[in-house]
Amino acid sequence: MSNFPKLINPPIKEIIFTISFSDNIDIEKLDSFKNIPSIQEDFPSITKNIEIGKSKDYEYVLKNEKYLMHPKIGSFSFHRINGYEDYETLVKSIQKYWALFIETCGSLNITNISVRYMNFIEMRQGEKQEELLNIYPKHPFGDSVNSSFMQHKFLSGQVPDLIINVICATTRIDNKVGLVLDILLNKEIKSSSDFNFDSLNELRDIKNDIFFRCITPITKNKYN
Amino acid sequence: MDNLIELKTILNDSEEFSESYKDILDFYTENAFNNLLAKDVKELYSNIINKYDSVLTTFQREALKSIFEKFNFIYLNVDPNRLKPFEHDSTEDSELLLYRTTESGLINIIINPEDYIAFSFIPYKTDTEKKRNFYFIKNDGDFQNLAFHFFSF
């Protein structure tokens, strides 16, 4: 693992790991996953199912104070919400729940993994967007811009079949104006046998590299 | 379009930021099917169910589900372009209203809380060719016909 600076208060608001698969899993199995006693214990909240008649639309979301899990036909997502947690711990957690998922649904043909880090960089009075992020363009509209959206999509030069999306948006969250810096790494898995949880660790350095290339020294100091 | 749908799906996946993204990109238009980023019929159905969740009766939920199954049928099997923008509202009498304002007149699907669904077309006085149309259906009625009428012009 490369050495990246460690921010004391990282501006991360949400982390999402997603494993996608091609199999059309059985609805009853998907349903029984949420009824596993340890899942019920770990995730006391479940959202209602919304269907319009077709069974393929079946899905639900499990939630507790720290995590959100969204298993559905085609993918399995694990979110860290309401705070930061280190990468190793999160990978261990998704590994644990994924093991239960395939125990219930059977072996699955994995086609894609993704890691997503969503940051919110608060703007102080008088700060300009381009002073906080290197990827924010200069514009002639002054302070009147209170909403913007921009997406950069590119291939990684380091890892094959890895697509990177960097989204930057100006918005207001909890009455604070700031910049969303949303970094999404999507890696295609060509053969399911190529997948193991080390594949997720491989993406860690890349997302760190992208993050530190996006932020300016002002932002770095803000969270140190 | 595929890229927009993919992007919209990505943005919507976030628990923390999806509402902000919706605000920025105006996903929550009342003008259903009018937004290029509207993912599909299922999502529109979910949005309506969530918006009126506290006031919908079982009858209205079942009727809405039957109607959207037919919208979905048109979207997937007939022609997605046949689906046109429409709006929705809940009236003071707790009726759920799906309506379209067209060049010829106003088209409504009215879902009563308890026992009927009504279709109405009220032409503008300036349009002398189109005739007024009004009929009721029960919850085992012909929803496909209703859906085709709703998007007929």
Short mmCIF file of C-alpha atoms in Angstrom, two decimals:
data_model
loop_
_atom_site.label_atom_id
_atom_site.label_comp_id
_atom_site.label_asym_id
_atom_site.label_seq_id
_atom_site.Cartn_x
_atom_site.Cartn_y
_atom_site.Cartn_z
CA MET A 1 0.00 0.00 0.00
CA SER A 2 1.32 3.46 -0.91
CA ASN A 3 1.81 6.12 1.72
CA PHE A 4 -0.86 8.78 1.51
CA PRO A 5 -1.29 11.52 4.09
CA LYS A 6 -3.93 10.65 6.69
CA LEU A 7 -6.43 13.43 7.30
CA ILE A 8 -7.46 13.88 10.93
CA ASN A 9 -11.09 14.67 10.01
CA PRO A 10 -11.71 13.27 6.54
CA PRO A 11 -14.69 14.91 4.79
CA ILE A 12 -16.16 11.50 3.86
CA LYS A 13 -19.93 11.34 4.25
CA GLU A 14 -20.70 7.98 2.70
CA ILE A 15 -18.79 4.94 1.40
CA ILE A 16 -20.38 2.36 -0.90
CA PHE A 17 -19.04 -1.02 -1.95
CA THR A 18 -21.01 -2.86 -4.63
CA ILE A 19 -20.62 -6.37 -6.02
CA SER A 20 -22.57 -7.01 -9.23
CA PHE A 21 -23.42 -10.42 -10.64
CA SER A 22 -25.11 -11.78 -13.74
CA ASP A 23 -27.24 -14.51 -12.14
CA ASN A 24 -30.99 -14.14 -11.91
CA ILE A 25 -31.32 -15.16 -8.27
CA ASP A 26 -34.48 -16.67 -6.94
CA ILE A 27 -36.84 -14.18 -5.27
CA GLU A 28 -37.53 -16.56 -2.38
CA LYS A 29 -33.81 -16.83 -1.66
CA LEU A 30 -33.39 -13.07 -1.83
CA ASP A 31 -36.30 -12.74 0.54
CA SER A 32 -34.94 -15.33 2.95
CA PHE A 33 -31.63 -13.42 3.25
CA LYS A 34 -33.33 -10.66 5.20
CA ASN A 35 -34.85 -13.27 7.54
CA ILE A 36 -31.50 -14.72 8.67
CA PRO A 37 -31.45 -14.12 12.47
CA SER A 38 -28.02 -12.43 12.47
CA ILE A 39 -29.11 -10.11 9.64
CA GLN A 40 -32.31 -9.24 11.50
CA GLU A 41 -30.26 -8.56 14.60
CA ASP A 42 -27.66 -6.41 12.82
CA PHE A 43 -30.15 -4.51 10.66
CA PRO A 44 -33.33 -3.76 12.61
CA SER A 45 -34.73 -1.46 9.93
CA ILE A 46 -36.06 -2.67 6.59
CA THR A 47 -37.72 -0.51 3.97
CA LYS A 48 -40.93 -1.59 2.31
CA ASN A 49 -40.77 -3.45 -0.97
CA ILE A 50 -42.01 -1.61 -4.00
CA GLU A 51 -43.21 -3.71 -6.88
CA ILE A 52 -45.26 -3.19 -9.97
CA GLY A 53 -46.12 -6.75 -10.64
CA LYS A 54 -42.88 -8.06 -12.10
CA SER A 55 -40.91 -10.23 -9.72
CA LYS A 56 -37.62 -8.91 -11.12
CA ASP A 57 -38.38 -5.58 -9.46
CA TYR A 58 -38.25 -7.11 -5.99
CA GLU A 59 -35.83 -5.39 -3.64
CA TYR A 60 -35.43 -4.06 -0.11
CA VAL A 61 -32.96 -2.03 1.93
CA LEU A 62 -31.61 -3.04 5.35
CA LYS A 63 -30.32 -0.35 7.64
CA ASN A 64 -28.87 0.37 11.05
CA GLU A 65 -27.17 3.47 12.46
CA LYS A 66 -23.84 2.83 10.73
CA TYR A 67 -24.55 0.69 7.71
CA LEU A 68 -27.02 0.25 4.92
CA MET A 69 -27.24 -2.94 2.86
CA HIS A 70 -29.06 -3.20 -0.44
CA PRO A 71 -29.22 -6.75 -1.84
CA LYS A 72 -31.16 -7.12 -5.05
CA ILE A 73 -31.24 -9.10 -8.26
CA GLY A 74 -28.01 -8.15 -10.02
CA SER A 75 -26.07 -6.53 -7.19
CA PHE A 76 -25.23 -6.36 -3.52
CA SER A 77 -24.33 -2.97 -2.03
CA PHE A 78 -22.92 -2.19 1.37
CA HIS A 79 -22.87 1.45 2.55
CA ARG A 80 -21.10 3.12 5.48
CA ILE A 81 -23.25 6.05 6.53
CA ASN A 82 -23.13 8.62 9.35
CA GLY A 83 -19.37 8.61 9.79
CA TYR A 84 -16.02 7.37 8.64
CA GLU A 85 -14.55 3.92 9.09
CA ASP A 86 -11.26 2.51 7.86
CA TYR A 87 -11.09 0.52 4.65
CA GLU A 88 -9.99 -2.79 6.22
CA THR A 89 -12.92 -2.83 8.63
CA LEU A 90 -15.38 -2.11 5.85
CA VAL A 91 -13.95 -4.81 3.59
CA LYS A 92 -14.19 -7.29 6.47
CA SER A 93 -17.83 -6.32 7.02
CA ILE A 94 -18.84 -6.66 3.38
CA GLN A 95 -16.97 -9.96 3.26
CA LYS A 96 -18.99 -11.22 6.23
CA TYR A 97 -22.37 -10.24 4.79
CA TRP A 98 -21.46 -11.34 1.27
CA ALA A 99 -20.60 -14.80 2.64
CA LEU A 100 -24.07 -14.99 4.20
CA PHE A 101 -25.60 -13.76 0.95
CA ILE A 102 -24.02 -16.46 -1.22
CA GLU A 103 -24.73 -19.05 1.46
CA THR A 104 -28.40 -18.16 0.96
CA CYS A 105 -28.49 -17.47 -2.77
CA GLY A 106 -25.82 -19.89 -4.01
CA SER A 107 -22.63 -19.26 -5.94
CA LEU A 108 -22.85 -16.14 -8.11
CA ASN A 109 -21.09 -15.10 -11.28
CA ILE A 110 -19.49 -11.77 -10.35
CA THR A 111 -19.21 -9.26 -13.17
CA ASN A 112 -18.24 -5.98 -11.50
CA ILE A 113 -17.04 -4.49 -8.24
CA SER A 114 -17.18 -0.85 -7.30
CA VAL A 115 -15.87 1.35 -4.54
CA ARG A 116 -17.31 4.79 -4.01
CA TYR A 117 -16.20 7.52 -1.62
CA MET A 118 -18.43 10.54 -1.23
CA ASN A 119 -16.99 13.65 0.39
CA PHE A 120 -18.52 16.97 1.32
CA ILE A 121 -16.09 19.88 1.52
CA GLU A 122 -17.65 22.77 3.35
CA MET A 123 -17.09 26.26 1.94
CA ARG A 124 -16.37 29.12 4.28
CA GLN A 125 -17.48 32.66 3.58
CA GLY A 126 -15.52 34.08 0.65
CA GLU A 127 -13.96 30.77 -0.42
CA LYS A 128 -14.14 29.97 -4.10
CA GLN A 129 -14.83 26.50 -5.43
CA GLU A 130 -11.65 26.46 -7.50
CA GLU A 131 -9.61 27.20 -4.38
CA LEU A 132 -10.85 23.98 -2.79
CA LEU A 133 -10.76 21.52 -5.68
CA ASN A 134 -8.27 21.30 -8.51
CA ILE A 135 -10.93 19.99 -10.85
CA TYR A 136 -13.36 22.88 -10.43
CA PRO A 137 -13.22 25.22 -13.44
CA LYS A 138 -12.85 28.97 -13.13
CA HIS A 139 -15.97 30.80 -14.23
CA PRO A 140 -17.03 34.42 -14.74
CA PHE A 141 -20.20 34.30 -12.59
CA GLY A 142 -18.76 35.27 -9.21
CA ASP A 143 -20.44 34.22 -5.97
CA SER A 144 -23.88 33.95 -7.57
CA VAL A 145 -23.35 30.27 -8.49
CA ASN A 146 -25.05 28.24 -5.77
CA SER A 147 -25.53 25.02 -7.69
CA SER A 148 -23.32 23.22 -10.21
CA PHE A 149 -22.61 19.71 -11.44
CA MET A 150 -19.68 18.21 -13.29
CA GLN A 151 -18.57 14.69 -14.15
CA HIS A 152 -15.17 13.36 -15.26
CA LYS A 153 -15.11 9.79 -16.52
CA PHE A 154 -11.88 8.08 -17.52
CA LEU A 155 -10.00 4.80 -17.64
CA SER A 156 -7.43 4.01 -15.03
CA GLY A 157 -3.91 3.85 -16.41
CA GLN A 158 -2.87 1.49 -13.62
CA VAL A 159 -5.50 -1.26 -13.39
CA PRO A 160 -7.05 -2.89 -16.46
CA ASP A 161 -10.84 -2.69 -16.91
CA LEU A 162 -11.17 -0.01 -14.26
CA ILE A 163 -13.40 2.98 -15.02
CA ILE A 164 -13.21 6.01 -12.77
CA ASN A 165 -15.96 8.57 -12.32
CA VAL A 166 -15.26 11.78 -10.44
CA ILE A 167 -18.31 13.92 -9.80
CA CYS A 168 -18.14 17.38 -8.34
CA ALA A 169 -21.22 19.36 -7.37
CA THR A 170 -21.88 22.57 -5.51
CA THR A 171 -24.77 22.16 -3.14
CA ARG A 172 -26.13 22.76 0.34
CA ILE A 173 -26.27 19.99 2.93
CA ASP A 174 -27.59 20.59 6.46
CA ASN A 175 -27.69 24.31 5.64
CA LYS A 176 -23.98 24.34 4.81
CA VAL A 177 -22.83 25.30 1.34
CA GLY A 178 -20.06 23.13 0.01
CA LEU A 179 -18.68 20.87 -2.67
CA VAL A 180 -19.53 17.23 -3.15
CA LEU A 181 -16.52 15.23 -4.32
CA ASP A 182 -17.84 11.85 -5.36
CA ILE A 183 -15.20 9.31 -6.46
CA LEU A 184 -16.47 6.07 -8.00
CA LEU A 185 -14.24 3.22 -9.16
CA ASN A 186 -15.86 0.51 -11.28
CA LYS A 187 -13.89 -2.60 -12.09
CA GLU A 188 -15.17 -5.16 -14.55
CA ILE A 189 -14.54 -8.76 -13.50
CA LYS A 190 -14.07 -10.75 -16.69
CA SER A 191 -14.02 -14.13 -15.00
CA SER A 192 -15.71 -14.77 -11.67
CA SER A 193 -12.73 -16.86 -10.62
CA ASP A 194 -10.62 -13.67 -10.80
CA PHE A 195 -12.61 -12.16 -7.95
CA ASN A 196 -11.50 -12.15 -4.38
CA PHE A 197 -11.55 -9.47 -1.73
CA ASP A 198 -7.99 -8.50 -2.57
CA SER A 199 -9.54 -6.95 -5.70
CA LEU A 200 -11.15 -4.39 -3.39
CA ASN A 201 -7.85 -3.68 -1.68
CA GLU A 202 -6.30 -3.06 -5.08
CA LEU A 203 -8.70 -0.16 -5.59
CA ARG A 204 -7.85 1.49 -2.30
CA ASP A 205 -4.63 3.21 -3.42
CA ILE A 206 -6.28 4.40 -6.61
CA LYS A 207 -9.17 6.09 -4.82
CA ASN A 208 -6.70 7.71 -2.41
CA ASP A 209 -4.58 8.91 -5.30
CA ILE A 210 -7.62 10.41 -7.06
CA PHE A 211 -8.78 12.12 -3.86
CA PHE A 212 -5.43 13.75 -3.12
CA ARG A 213 -5.04 14.84 -6.73
CA CYS A 214 -8.48 16.50 -6.61
CA ILE A 215 -8.04 18.52 -3.43
CA THR A 216 -5.96 21.68 -3.07
CA PRO A 217 -3.58 22.45 -0.16
CA ILE A 218 -6.33 24.67 1.32
CA THR A 219 -8.70 21.71 1.52
CA LYS A 220 -6.00 19.44 2.86
CA ASN A 221 -5.30 21.90 5.68
CA LYS A 222 -8.99 22.27 6.37
CA TYR A 223 -9.29 18.60 7.41
CA ASN A 224 -5.91 18.21 9.10
CA MET B 1 -29.54 8.58 -23.00
CA ASP B 2 -28.02 5.35 -21.65
CA ASN B 3 -25.21 7.37 -20.11
CA LEU B 4 -27.69 9.70 -18.48
CA ILE B 5 -29.64 6.79 -17.06
CA GLU B 6 -26.43 5.21 -15.79
CA LEU B 7 -25.35 8.49 -14.22
CA LYS B 8 -28.73 9.05 -12.65
CA THR B 9 -28.72 5.53 -11.21
CA ILE B 10 -25.26 6.13 -9.73
CA LEU B 11 -26.30 9.40 -8.14
CA ASN B 12 -29.50 7.96 -6.76
CA ASP B 13 -27.68 5.10 -5.00
CA SER B 14 -26.33 7.36 -2.28
CA GLU B 15 -28.12 7.55 1.04
CA GLU B 16 -26.51 10.87 2.00
CA PHE B 17 -26.34 12.78 -1.28
CA SER B 18 -29.15 11.55 -3.50
CA GLU B 19 -31.52 14.31 -2.35
CA SER B 20 -28.91 16.99 -3.09
CA TYR B 21 -28.29 15.53 -6.52
CA LYS B 22 -32.02 15.48 -7.15
CA ASP B 23 -32.24 19.15 -6.22
CA ILE B 24 -29.31 20.08 -8.43
CA LEU B 25 -30.51 18.10 -11.42
CA ASP B 26 -34.22 18.54 -10.84
CA PHE B 27 -35.05 14.83 -10.77
CA TYR B 28 -38.21 15.36 -8.77
CA THR B 29 -40.23 16.93 -11.52
CA GLU B 30 -43.96 16.53 -11.10
CA ASN B 31 -44.10 16.31 -14.83
CA ALA B 32 -43.62 12.59 -15.07
CA PHE B 33 -41.85 11.16 -18.14
CA ASN B 34 -40.76 14.68 -18.99
CA ASN B 35 -37.38 14.31 -17.40
CA LEU B 36 -34.69 12.71 -19.55
CA LEU B 37 -33.19 11.33 -16.39
CA ALA B 38 -36.34 9.50 -15.31
CA LYS B 39 -35.09 5.94 -15.04
CA ASP B 40 -38.19 3.98 -15.84
CA VAL B 41 -41.82 3.41 -15.03
CA LYS B 42 -40.98 1.54 -11.86
CA GLU B 43 -39.20 4.51 -10.36
CA LEU B 44 -42.02 6.86 -11.23
CA TYR B 45 -44.45 4.46 -9.57
CA SER B 46 -42.25 4.37 -6.46
CA ASN B 47 -42.06 8.16 -6.35
CA ILE B 48 -45.86 8.47 -6.48
CA ILE B 49 -46.39 5.76 -3.85
CA ASN B 50 -43.85 7.42 -1.55
CA LYS B 51 -45.24 10.91 -2.09
CA TYR B 52 -48.84 9.97 -1.23
CA ASP B 53 -47.98 7.11 1.12
CA SER B 54 -49.87 8.52 4.09
CA VAL B 55 -53.14 9.13 2.25
CA LEU B 56 -53.51 6.23 -0.19
CA THR B 57 -56.10 3.54 0.54
CA THR B 58 -55.60 -0.13 -0.29
CA PHE B 59 -57.99 0.28 -3.21
CA GLN B 60 -55.97 3.19 -4.59
CA ARG B 61 -52.68 1.31 -4.21
CA GLU B 62 -54.05 -1.68 -6.08
CA ALA B 63 -55.53 0.52 -8.80
CA LEU B 64 -52.28 2.45 -9.18
CA LYS B 65 -50.34 -0.79 -9.41
CA SER B 66 -52.67 -2.10 -12.14
CA ILE B 67 -52.39 1.17 -14.08
CA PHE B 68 -48.61 1.25 -13.86
CA GLU B 69 -48.36 -2.38 -14.93
CA LYS B 70 -50.03 -1.29 -18.15
CA PHE B 71 -47.81 1.81 -18.45
CA ASN B 72 -44.89 -0.55 -18.06
CA PHE B 73 -46.35 -2.86 -20.68
CA ILE B 74 -46.56 0.05 -23.13
CA TYR B 75 -43.04 1.18 -22.19
CA LEU B 76 -41.47 -2.25 -22.64
CA ASN B 77 -43.58 -3.93 -25.31
CA VAL B 78 -45.28 -1.26 -27.38
CA ASP B 79 -43.28 1.95 -27.69
CA PRO B 80 -41.58 3.86 -24.86
CA ASN B 81 -42.17 7.09 -26.78
CA ARG B 82 -45.88 6.57 -26.45
CA LEU B 83 -45.64 7.46 -22.77
CA LYS B 84 -46.09 11.18 -22.44
CA PRO B 85 -45.59 13.67 -19.60
CA PHE B 86 -48.32 13.74 -16.98
CA GLU B 87 -48.84 15.19 -13.54
CA HIS B 88 -50.34 13.83 -10.35
CA ASP B 89 -52.11 15.19 -7.31
CA SER B 90 -54.27 14.18 -4.36
CA THR B 91 -57.54 16.10 -4.10
CA GLU B 92 -59.34 17.35 -0.99
CA ASP B 93 -61.72 14.38 -1.39
CA SER B 94 -58.71 12.03 -1.16
CA GLU B 95 -58.99 11.11 -4.82
CA LEU B 96 -55.69 10.42 -6.56
CA LEU B 97 -55.46 12.23 -9.85
CA LEU B 98 -53.21 11.48 -12.81
CA TYR B 99 -53.71 14.13 -15.49
CA ARG B 100 -52.38 15.42 -18.76
CA THR B 101 -52.91 18.83 -20.27
CA THR B 102 -52.87 18.45 -24.05
CA GLU B 103 -53.45 20.85 -26.94
CA SER B 104 -56.97 19.44 -27.28
CA GLY B 105 -58.05 19.28 -23.66
CA LEU B 106 -57.57 17.80 -20.23
CA ILE B 107 -57.19 14.03 -19.72
CA ASN B 108 -57.70 12.58 -16.23
CA ILE B 109 -57.54 9.29 -14.46
CA ILE B 110 -59.33 9.68 -11.14
CA ILE B 111 -58.81 7.01 -8.51
CA ASN B 112 -61.48 7.20 -5.82
CA PRO B 113 -60.46 6.04 -2.31
CA GLU B 114 -62.99 3.23 -2.13
CA ASP B 115 -64.63 1.84 -5.20
CA TYR B 116 -64.03 3.24 -8.68
CA ILE B 117 -61.56 4.53 -11.20
CA ALA B 118 -62.76 7.07 -13.73
CA PHE B 119 -61.35 8.26 -17.04
CA SER B 120 -62.32 11.64 -18.38
CA PHE B 121 -61.41 13.74 -21.37
CA ILE B 122 -62.65 17.33 -21.37
CA PRO B 123 -61.94 19.03 -24.70
CA TYR B 124 -61.31 22.74 -24.96
CA LYS B 125 -64.18 24.65 -26.55
CA THR B 126 -61.88 25.65 -29.39
CA ASP B 127 -61.39 22.01 -30.39
CA THR B 128 -64.60 20.99 -32.09
CA GLU B 129 -63.33 17.66 -33.41
CA LYS B 130 -62.63 15.92 -30.10
CA LYS B 131 -65.63 14.65 -28.13
CA ARG B 132 -66.03 14.65 -24.38
CA ASN B 133 -65.40 11.19 -22.92
CA PHE B 134 -66.10 9.82 -19.47
CA TYR B 135 -66.32 6.29 -18.11
CA PHE B 136 -65.86 4.28 -14.92
CA ILE B 137 -64.00 1.05 -14.44
CA LYS B 138 -63.81 -1.30 -11.45
CA ASN B 139 -60.56 -2.64 -10.11
CA ASP B 140 -60.93 -5.75 -12.30
CA GLY B 141 -61.56 -3.58 -15.38
CA ASP B 142 -59.65 -3.09 -18.61
CA PHE B 143 -56.59 -1.15 -17.47
CA GLN B 144 -54.78 -1.63 -20.75
CA ASN B 145 -57.51 0.25 -22.57
CA LEU B 146 -57.39 2.94 -19.88
CA ALA B 147 -53.61 3.32 -20.29
CA PHE B 148 -53.89 3.60 -24.08
CA HIS B 149 -56.66 6.21 -23.73
CA PHE B 150 -54.56 8.20 -21.26
CA PHE B 151 -51.69 8.49 -23.75
CA SER B 152 -53.84 8.54 -26.87
CA PHE B 153 -52.92 12.07 -28.03
#
